[in-house]
Amino acid sequence: MTSPLIQPTRLCLCADDFGQHAGVNDAVSRLADIGRLHAVGVLVGAPACKAGAPVLHQLAARGIDVGLHLDLTEFPLLPGTRQPLGRLIMRAMLHRLDRKHMRAEIRAQLDAFEATLGHAPAFVDGHQHVHQLPGVRDELLAELSARYAAALP
């Protein structure tokens, strides 16, 4: 018997890294098929993203939130963006990120997401939590506000 002071908790499971590999895409699809998945984060520049687009459309049609998993360390879209996580963290903390370039990369990934899915992302987070870094966070929030002012992800 549960105590009246203990409230039940609802857990939301989000699978990140869709597009990284066909095996990841398959695992995401299987989790959705057995009702264990509520959301999926997409690496739009990853090698298996385009091939997995039909699965993403099916997931979205089933009510599973599909969002952008912003990537600056493995499969970013613009030349000169990719850098090891440690270097990215150091540059962000020292306020040495090229904010104009960051904003362009964010735009490119949002454009690619919309081109693949045909709509805005349900949410945006970051691969290896890069969305939280100074310089990235500010540019991401500014772009989301400008782009989706009527309905923020």
PDB file of N, CA and C in Angstrom, residues 14-17 39-43 67-71 109 121-132 136 140 144 153:
ATOM      1  N   CYS A  14      12.789   9.106 -23.582  1.00  0.00           N
ATOM      2  CA  CYS A  14      13.212   9.720 -24.839  1.00  0.00           C
ATOM      3  C   CYS A  14      14.474   9.013 -25.315  1.00  0.00           C
ATOM      4  N   ALA A  15      14.446   8.506 -26.532  1.00  0.00           N
ATOM      5  CA  ALA A  15      15.622   7.861 -27.121  1.00  0.00           C
ATOM      6  C   ALA A  15      16.351   8.882 -27.991  1.00  0.00           C
ATOM      7  N   ASP A  16      17.587   9.158 -27.654  1.00  0.00           N
ATOM      8  CA  ASP A  16      18.403  10.096 -28.423  1.00  0.00           C
ATOM      9  C   ASP A  16      19.179   9.366 -29.516  1.00  0.00           C
ATOM     10  N   ASP A  17      19.800  10.152 -30.354  1.00  0.00           N
ATOM     11  CA  ASP A  17      20.767   9.688 -31.359  1.00  0.00           C
ATOM     12  C   ASP A  17      20.144   8.966 -32.552  1.00  0.00           C
ATOM     13  N   ALA A  39       9.325   9.821 -26.827  1.00  0.00           N
ATOM     14  CA  ALA A  39       9.975  10.870 -27.609  1.00  0.00           C
ATOM     15  C   ALA A  39      11.268  10.329 -28.215  1.00  0.00           C
ATOM     16  N   VAL A  40      11.697  10.974 -29.295  1.00  0.00           N
ATOM     17  CA  VAL A  40      12.949  10.589 -29.949  1.00  0.00           C
ATOM     18  C   VAL A  40      13.667  11.851 -30.410  1.00  0.00           C
ATOM     19  N   GLY A  41      14.992  11.904 -30.141  1.00  0.00           N
ATOM     20  CA  GLY A  41      15.835  13.018 -30.567  1.00  0.00           C
ATOM     21  C   GLY A  41      16.636  12.618 -31.795  1.00  0.00           C
ATOM     22  N   VAL A  42      16.614  13.468 -32.807  1.00  0.00           N
ATOM     23  CA  VAL A  42      17.186  13.152 -34.118  1.00  0.00           C
ATOM     24  C   VAL A  42      18.476  13.925 -34.373  1.00  0.00           C
ATOM     25  N   LEU A  43      19.505  13.194 -34.776  1.00  0.00           N
ATOM     26  CA  LEU A  43      20.764  13.779 -35.240  1.00  0.00           C
ATOM     27  C   LEU A  43      20.629  13.958 -36.756  1.00  0.00           C
ATOM     28  N   GLY A  67      12.031  15.301 -31.898  1.00  0.00           N
ATOM     29  CA  GLY A  67      12.726  16.569 -31.709  1.00  0.00           C
ATOM     30  C   GLY A  67      14.125  16.563 -32.284  1.00  0.00           C
ATOM     31  N   LEU A  68      14.703  17.733 -32.323  1.00  0.00           N
ATOM     32  CA  LEU A  68      16.072  17.897 -32.803  1.00  0.00           C
ATOM     33  C   LEU A  68      17.047  17.658 -31.660  1.00  0.00           C
ATOM     34  N   HIS A  69      18.000  16.785 -31.889  1.00  0.00           N
ATOM     35  CA  HIS A  69      19.084  16.516 -30.942  1.00  0.00           C
ATOM     36  C   HIS A  69      20.311  17.262 -31.494  1.00  0.00           C
ATOM     37  N   LEU A  70      20.405  18.553 -31.170  1.00  0.00           N
ATOM     38  CA  LEU A  70      21.427  19.442 -31.723  1.00  0.00           C
ATOM     39  C   LEU A  70      22.819  18.853 -31.521  1.00  0.00           C
ATOM     40  N   ASP A  71      23.556  18.756 -32.619  1.00  0.00           N
ATOM     41  CA  ASP A  71      24.860  18.090 -32.574  1.00  0.00           C
ATOM     42  C   ASP A  71      25.959  19.012 -33.074  1.00  0.00           C
ATOM     43  N   GLN A 109      20.600  22.988 -38.896  1.00  0.00           N
ATOM     44  CA  GLN A 109      20.021  21.766 -38.342  1.00  0.00           C
ATOM     45  C   GLN A 109      18.503  21.867 -38.229  1.00  0.00           C
ATOM     46  N   PRO A 121      10.378  20.918 -34.815  1.00  0.00           N
ATOM     47  CA  PRO A 121      10.612  19.876 -33.809  1.00  0.00           C
ATOM     48  C   PRO A 121       9.686  20.054 -32.608  1.00  0.00           C
ATOM     49  N   ALA A 122       9.308  18.954 -31.994  1.00  0.00           N
ATOM     50  CA  ALA A 122       8.493  19.006 -30.774  1.00  0.00           C
ATOM     51  C   ALA A 122       9.325  19.543 -29.611  1.00  0.00           C
ATOM     52  N   PHE A 123      10.621  19.330 -29.665  1.00  0.00           N
ATOM     53  CA  PHE A 123      11.548  19.808 -28.640  1.00  0.00           C
ATOM     54  C   PHE A 123      12.932  19.913 -29.260  1.00  0.00           C
ATOM     55  N   VAL A 124      13.818  20.614 -28.585  1.00  0.00           N
ATOM     56  CA  VAL A 124      15.221  20.680 -28.998  1.00  0.00           C
ATOM     57  C   VAL A 124      16.062  20.463 -27.748  1.00  0.00           C
ATOM     58  N   ASP A 125      16.992  19.524 -27.849  1.00  0.00           N
ATOM     59  CA  ASP A 125      17.990  19.336 -26.805  1.00  0.00           C
ATOM     60  C   ASP A 125      19.333  19.169 -27.496  1.00  0.00           C
ATOM     61  N   GLY A 126      20.358  18.807 -26.754  1.00  0.00           N
ATOM     62  CA  GLY A 126      21.674  18.748 -27.366  1.00  0.00           C
ATOM     63  C   GLY A 126      22.385  17.429 -27.154  1.00  0.00           C
ATOM     64  N   HIS A 127      22.994  16.942 -28.219  1.00  0.00           N
ATOM     65  CA  HIS A 127      23.851  15.761 -28.148  1.00  0.00           C
ATOM     66  C   HIS A 127      25.005  16.100 -27.212  1.00  0.00           C
ATOM     67  N   GLN A 128      25.233  15.271 -26.223  1.00  0.00           N
ATOM     68  CA  GLN A 128      26.247  15.491 -25.191  1.00  0.00           C
ATOM     69  C   GLN A 128      25.961  16.793 -24.422  1.00  0.00           C
ATOM     70  N   HIS A 129      24.699  17.167 -24.362  1.00  0.00           N
ATOM     71  CA  HIS A 129      24.214  18.327 -23.603  1.00  0.00           C
ATOM     72  C   HIS A 129      24.796  19.656 -24.069  1.00  0.00           C
ATOM     73  N   VAL A 130      25.183  19.743 -25.351  1.00  0.00           N
ATOM     74  CA  VAL A 130      25.801  20.971 -25.856  1.00  0.00           C
ATOM     75  C   VAL A 130      24.849  22.165 -25.836  1.00  0.00           C
ATOM     76  N   HIS A 131      23.549  21.909 -25.780  1.00  0.00           N
ATOM     77  CA  HIS A 131      22.578  23.010 -25.772  1.00  0.00           C
ATOM     78  C   HIS A 131      22.681  23.875 -24.518  1.00  0.00           C
ATOM     79  N   GLN A 132      23.322  23.388 -23.486  1.00  0.00           N
ATOM     80  CA  GLN A 132      23.442  24.111 -22.223  1.00  0.00           C
ATOM     81  C   GLN A 132      24.658  25.034 -22.164  1.00  0.00           C
ATOM     82  N   VAL A 136      26.145  28.682 -26.967  1.00  0.00           N
ATOM     83  CA  VAL A 136      25.249  27.780 -27.703  1.00  0.00           C
ATOM     84  C   VAL A 136      23.821  28.028 -27.216  1.00  0.00           C
ATOM     85  N   LEU A 140      20.779  29.347 -29.457  1.00  0.00           N
ATOM     86  CA  LEU A 140      19.668  28.416 -29.668  1.00  0.00           C
ATOM     87  C   LEU A 140      18.351  29.050 -29.242  1.00  0.00           C
ATOM     88  N   LEU A 144      15.262  29.872 -31.725  1.00  0.00           N
ATOM     89  CA  LEU A 144      13.943  29.261 -31.499  1.00  0.00           C
ATOM     90  C   LEU A 144      12.869  30.331 -31.315  1.00  0.00           C
ATOM     91  N   PRO A 153       8.923  25.137 -29.481  1.00  0.00           N
ATOM     92  CA  PRO A 153       9.037  23.690 -29.186  1.00  0.00           C
ATOM     93  C   PRO A 153       9.184  23.469 -27.687  1.00  0.00           C
TER      94      PRO A 153
END
